[in-house]
Structure formats: C-alpha cells, structure tokens
Amino acid sequence: MPANLPRARRRPPPAAPTLHHTTAGHDEQDPRLYTPAEAAARLRVPESWLRRRAGRRQIPCTFLGKHLRFSSADLAAIIAAGAQPPTGRRATRRRRHSTGDLPHPDSHGSITPAPDTDRTETTPWPG
C-alpha cells in the first residue's frame, strides 16, 4: 500500500466579474438581465404569472437559449403596458342586504308555494 501522499489541491473557480452599478443607471455595454424570480420580485407579481405571459409572448422578454431573462427595458415596458389612465369614478357594485342568506320575502312575489298533495282533507263530523 502506498504511503500517504499529499492530495492535489483544487483551485477555486475564478470569481465572476462584478457588475458595477451606477446611480444614473446601467451601462449599455453591461446590461443587467434579471431571472424570472428577480423580475417577479421587482414587479411584485407571482413568478408563475410572469413565466406564463412570457411563454405566450404577451410581455417583452429575452430568451438566452431556453433560459428566460428580463432586461430593465423589458421591466419598464411591462410596467408601462400595465399602466391605465384614471377614468373617473370606479363603478360600484350593488351592496347585498346584510339580513343573512335568506332573500327578502317580497323579492320572489311571482313564486307561489306548491300545493301539499300528501294531506287528505277531512270533513267535519255532523253535529
């Protein structure tokens, strides 16, 4: 059996280049692409909604091979497409009566109860 030989050391993988963020925005040479989870968190929507819309090509997105990504411009376009101008007062829904589950007795005036066919009529006994 061979003597204990020193093991070869594995080198750590090279560090990924860091993205330099500026306060004015991102550089055009180094655009930031967001994963669906990151984009959903930024938009505050469910990731499933974002993936479903991107799969149907209903929102702007970028596919890198089979990988779905969103650029800052994509996110801005999604926000702009979802923005709706104010239209005045919102339509209000009719409020239900808070009397419980039973309808108001006058609300079904045309409905008459069915005759009770199980009962037999009795005649009074002569006196």
mmCIF file of C-alpha atoms in Angstrom:
data_model
loop_
_atom_site.group_PDB
_atom_site.id
_atom_site.type_symbol
_atom_site.label_atom_id
_atom_site.label_comp_id
_atom_site.label_asym_id
_atom_site.label_seq_id
_atom_site.Cartn_x
_atom_site.Cartn_y
_atom_site.Cartn_z
ATOM 1 C CA MET A 1 0.000 0.000 0.000
ATOM 2 C CA PRO A 2 1.436 3.379 -0.929
ATOM 3 C CA ALA A 3 2.341 5.859 1.733
ATOM 4 C CA ASN A 4 0.074 8.776 2.390
ATOM 5 C CA LEU A 5 0.738 11.133 -0.477
ATOM 6 C CA PRO A 6 -0.396 14.738 -0.275
ATOM 7 C CA ARG A 7 -3.593 15.329 -2.143
ATOM 8 C CA ALA A 8 -3.602 17.710 -5.023
ATOM 9 C CA ARG A 9 -5.366 20.916 -4.122
ATOM 10 C CA ARG A 10 -8.252 22.020 -6.182
ATOM 11 C CA ARG A 11 -8.222 25.606 -7.254
ATOM 12 C CA PRO A 12 -11.356 27.587 -6.571
ATOM 13 C CA PRO A 13 -13.255 28.634 -9.687
ATOM 14 C CA PRO A 14 -12.426 32.078 -10.955
ATOM 15 C CA ALA A 15 -14.572 34.786 -9.449
ATOM 16 C CA ALA A 16 -17.360 36.074 -11.627
ATOM 17 C CA PRO A 17 -16.841 39.639 -12.750
ATOM 18 C CA THR A 18 -18.776 42.033 -10.565
ATOM 19 C CA LEU A 19 -21.260 44.370 -12.102
ATOM 20 C CA HIS A 20 -20.598 47.985 -11.374
ATOM 21 C CA HIS A 21 -23.809 49.746 -10.556
ATOM 22 C CA THR A 22 -24.036 53.450 -11.091
ATOM 23 C CA THR A 23 -26.649 55.744 -9.664
ATOM 24 C CA ALA A 24 -27.590 57.027 -13.122
ATOM 25 C CA GLY A 25 -28.404 53.557 -14.493
ATOM 26 C CA HIS A 26 -26.658 50.653 -16.148
ATOM 27 C CA ASP A 27 -24.038 50.868 -18.844
ATOM 28 C CA GLU A 28 -25.065 49.838 -22.349
ATOM 29 C CA GLN A 29 -22.041 47.521 -22.588
ATOM 30 C CA ASP A 30 -23.046 45.620 -19.457
ATOM 31 C CA PRO A 31 -26.849 45.322 -19.401
ATOM 32 C CA ARG A 32 -28.389 43.695 -16.365
ATOM 33 C CA LEU A 33 -30.606 40.701 -17.080
ATOM 34 C CA TYR A 34 -32.955 39.505 -14.367
ATOM 35 C CA THR A 35 -34.055 35.937 -13.790
ATOM 36 C CA PRO A 36 -37.826 35.369 -13.646
ATOM 37 C CA ALA A 37 -37.654 35.214 -9.852
ATOM 38 C CA GLU A 38 -35.739 38.502 -9.636
ATOM 39 C CA ALA A 39 -38.016 40.196 -12.161
ATOM 40 C CA ALA A 40 -41.141 38.961 -10.365
ATOM 41 C CA ALA A 41 -39.789 40.289 -7.067
ATOM 42 C CA ARG A 42 -39.050 43.684 -8.640
ATOM 43 C CA LEU A 43 -42.507 43.860 -10.231
ATOM 44 C CA ARG A 44 -44.181 42.365 -7.147
ATOM 45 C CA VAL A 45 -46.094 39.787 -9.163
ATOM 46 C CA PRO A 46 -46.111 35.990 -8.915
ATOM 47 C CA GLU A 47 -43.299 34.335 -10.845
ATOM 48 C CA SER A 48 -45.822 31.957 -12.424
ATOM 49 C CA TRP A 49 -47.716 34.923 -13.910
ATOM 50 C CA LEU A 50 -44.516 36.318 -15.383
ATOM 51 C CA ARG A 51 -43.418 32.980 -16.849
ATOM 52 C CA ARG A 52 -46.863 32.248 -18.293
ATOM 53 C CA ARG A 53 -47.093 35.651 -20.010
ATOM 54 C CA ALA A 54 -43.538 35.402 -21.332
ATOM 55 C CA GLY A 55 -44.188 31.898 -22.666
ATOM 56 C CA ARG A 56 -47.190 33.224 -24.589
ATOM 57 C CA ARG A 57 -45.076 36.174 -25.797
ATOM 58 C CA GLN A 58 -47.550 38.600 -24.213
ATOM 59 C CA ILE A 59 -44.843 40.608 -22.462
ATOM 60 C CA PRO A 60 -41.363 41.629 -23.579
ATOM 61 C CA CYS A 61 -38.633 39.217 -22.535
ATOM 62 C CA THR A 62 -35.314 37.750 -23.654
ATOM 63 C CA PHE A 63 -34.573 34.098 -24.212
ATOM 64 C CA LEU A 64 -30.948 33.040 -23.933
ATOM 65 C CA GLY A 65 -31.293 29.597 -25.387
ATOM 66 C CA LYS A 66 -34.003 28.095 -23.213
ATOM 67 C CA HIS A 67 -33.320 30.464 -20.318
ATOM 68 C CA LEU A 68 -35.806 33.263 -19.749
ATOM 69 C CA ARG A 69 -34.424 36.656 -18.751
ATOM 70 C CA PHE A 70 -35.751 40.192 -18.436
ATOM 71 C CA SER A 71 -33.830 43.395 -19.094
ATOM 72 C CA SER A 72 -34.502 46.701 -17.372
ATOM 73 C CA ALA A 73 -36.155 47.883 -20.588
ATOM 74 C CA ASP A 74 -38.392 44.787 -20.563
ATOM 75 C CA LEU A 75 -39.485 45.527 -16.995
ATOM 76 C CA ALA A 76 -40.143 49.180 -17.855
ATOM 77 C CA ALA A 77 -42.250 48.114 -20.862
ATOM 78 C CA ILE A 78 -44.263 45.674 -18.718
ATOM 79 C CA ILE A 79 -44.957 48.439 -16.216
ATOM 80 C CA ALA A 80 -45.902 50.919 -18.957
ATOM 81 C CA ALA A 81 -48.228 48.404 -20.632
ATOM 82 C CA GLY A 82 -49.994 47.758 -17.343
ATOM 83 C CA ALA A 83 -50.493 51.428 -16.524
ATOM 84 C CA GLN A 84 -54.041 52.639 -17.012
ATOM 85 C CA PRO A 85 -55.083 56.273 -17.072
ATOM 86 C CA PRO A 86 -57.613 57.361 -14.486
ATOM 87 C CA THR A 87 -61.153 57.127 -15.849
ATOM 88 C CA GLY A 88 -63.047 58.950 -13.143
ATOM 89 C CA ARG A 89 -65.121 57.177 -10.551
ATOM 90 C CA ARG A 90 -64.917 53.462 -10.237
ATOM 91 C CA ALA A 91 -68.105 51.588 -10.902
ATOM 92 C CA THR A 92 -69.551 50.443 -7.626
ATOM 93 C CA ARG A 93 -71.152 47.097 -7.071
ATOM 94 C CA ARG A 94 -74.615 46.833 -5.647
ATOM 95 C CA ARG A 95 -74.488 46.050 -1.993
ATOM 96 C CA ARG A 96 -76.249 42.981 -0.730
ATOM 97 C CA HIS A 97 -78.597 43.170 2.179
ATOM 98 C CA SER A 98 -76.986 42.115 5.400
ATOM 99 C CA THR A 99 -80.072 40.178 6.557
ATOM 100 C CA GLY A 100 -78.307 36.883 6.118
ATOM 101 C CA ASP A 101 -78.710 34.213 3.483
ATOM 102 C CA LEU A 102 -82.499 34.485 3.224
ATOM 103 C CA PRO A 103 -83.849 36.651 0.409
ATOM 104 C CA HIS A 104 -86.304 39.418 1.084
ATOM 105 C CA PRO A 105 -89.860 37.939 1.223
ATOM 106 C CA ASP A 106 -91.172 40.392 -1.404
ATOM 107 C CA SER A 107 -88.366 39.671 -3.853
ATOM 108 C CA HIS A 108 -89.982 36.444 -5.117
ATOM 109 C CA GLY A 109 -93.593 37.544 -5.368
ATOM 110 C CA SER A 110 -94.308 35.558 -8.520
ATOM 111 C CA ILE A 111 -93.336 32.265 -6.922
ATOM 112 C CA THR A 112 -96.240 30.518 -5.228
ATOM 113 C CA PRO A 113 -95.870 27.526 -2.968
ATOM 114 C CA ALA A 114 -96.787 24.167 -4.466
ATOM 115 C CA PRO A 115 -99.941 22.556 -3.084
ATOM 116 C CA ASP A 116 -99.357 19.906 -0.467
ATOM 117 C CA THR A 117 -100.565 16.652 -2.048
ATOM 118 C CA ASP A 118 -99.748 14.360 0.866
ATOM 119 C CA ARG A 119 -102.523 15.648 3.112
ATOM 120 C CA THR A 120 -106.050 14.373 2.824
ATOM 121 C CA GLU A 121 -108.863 16.715 3.551
ATOM 122 C CA THR A 122 -111.149 15.768 6.387
ATOM 123 C CA THR A 123 -114.746 16.765 6.657
ATOM 124 C CA PRO A 124 -116.136 17.813 9.957
ATOM 125 C CA TRP A 125 -118.462 15.333 11.695
ATOM 126 C CA PRO A 126 -122.039 16.268 11.705
ATOM 127 C CA GLY A 127 -123.083 17.661 14.905
#
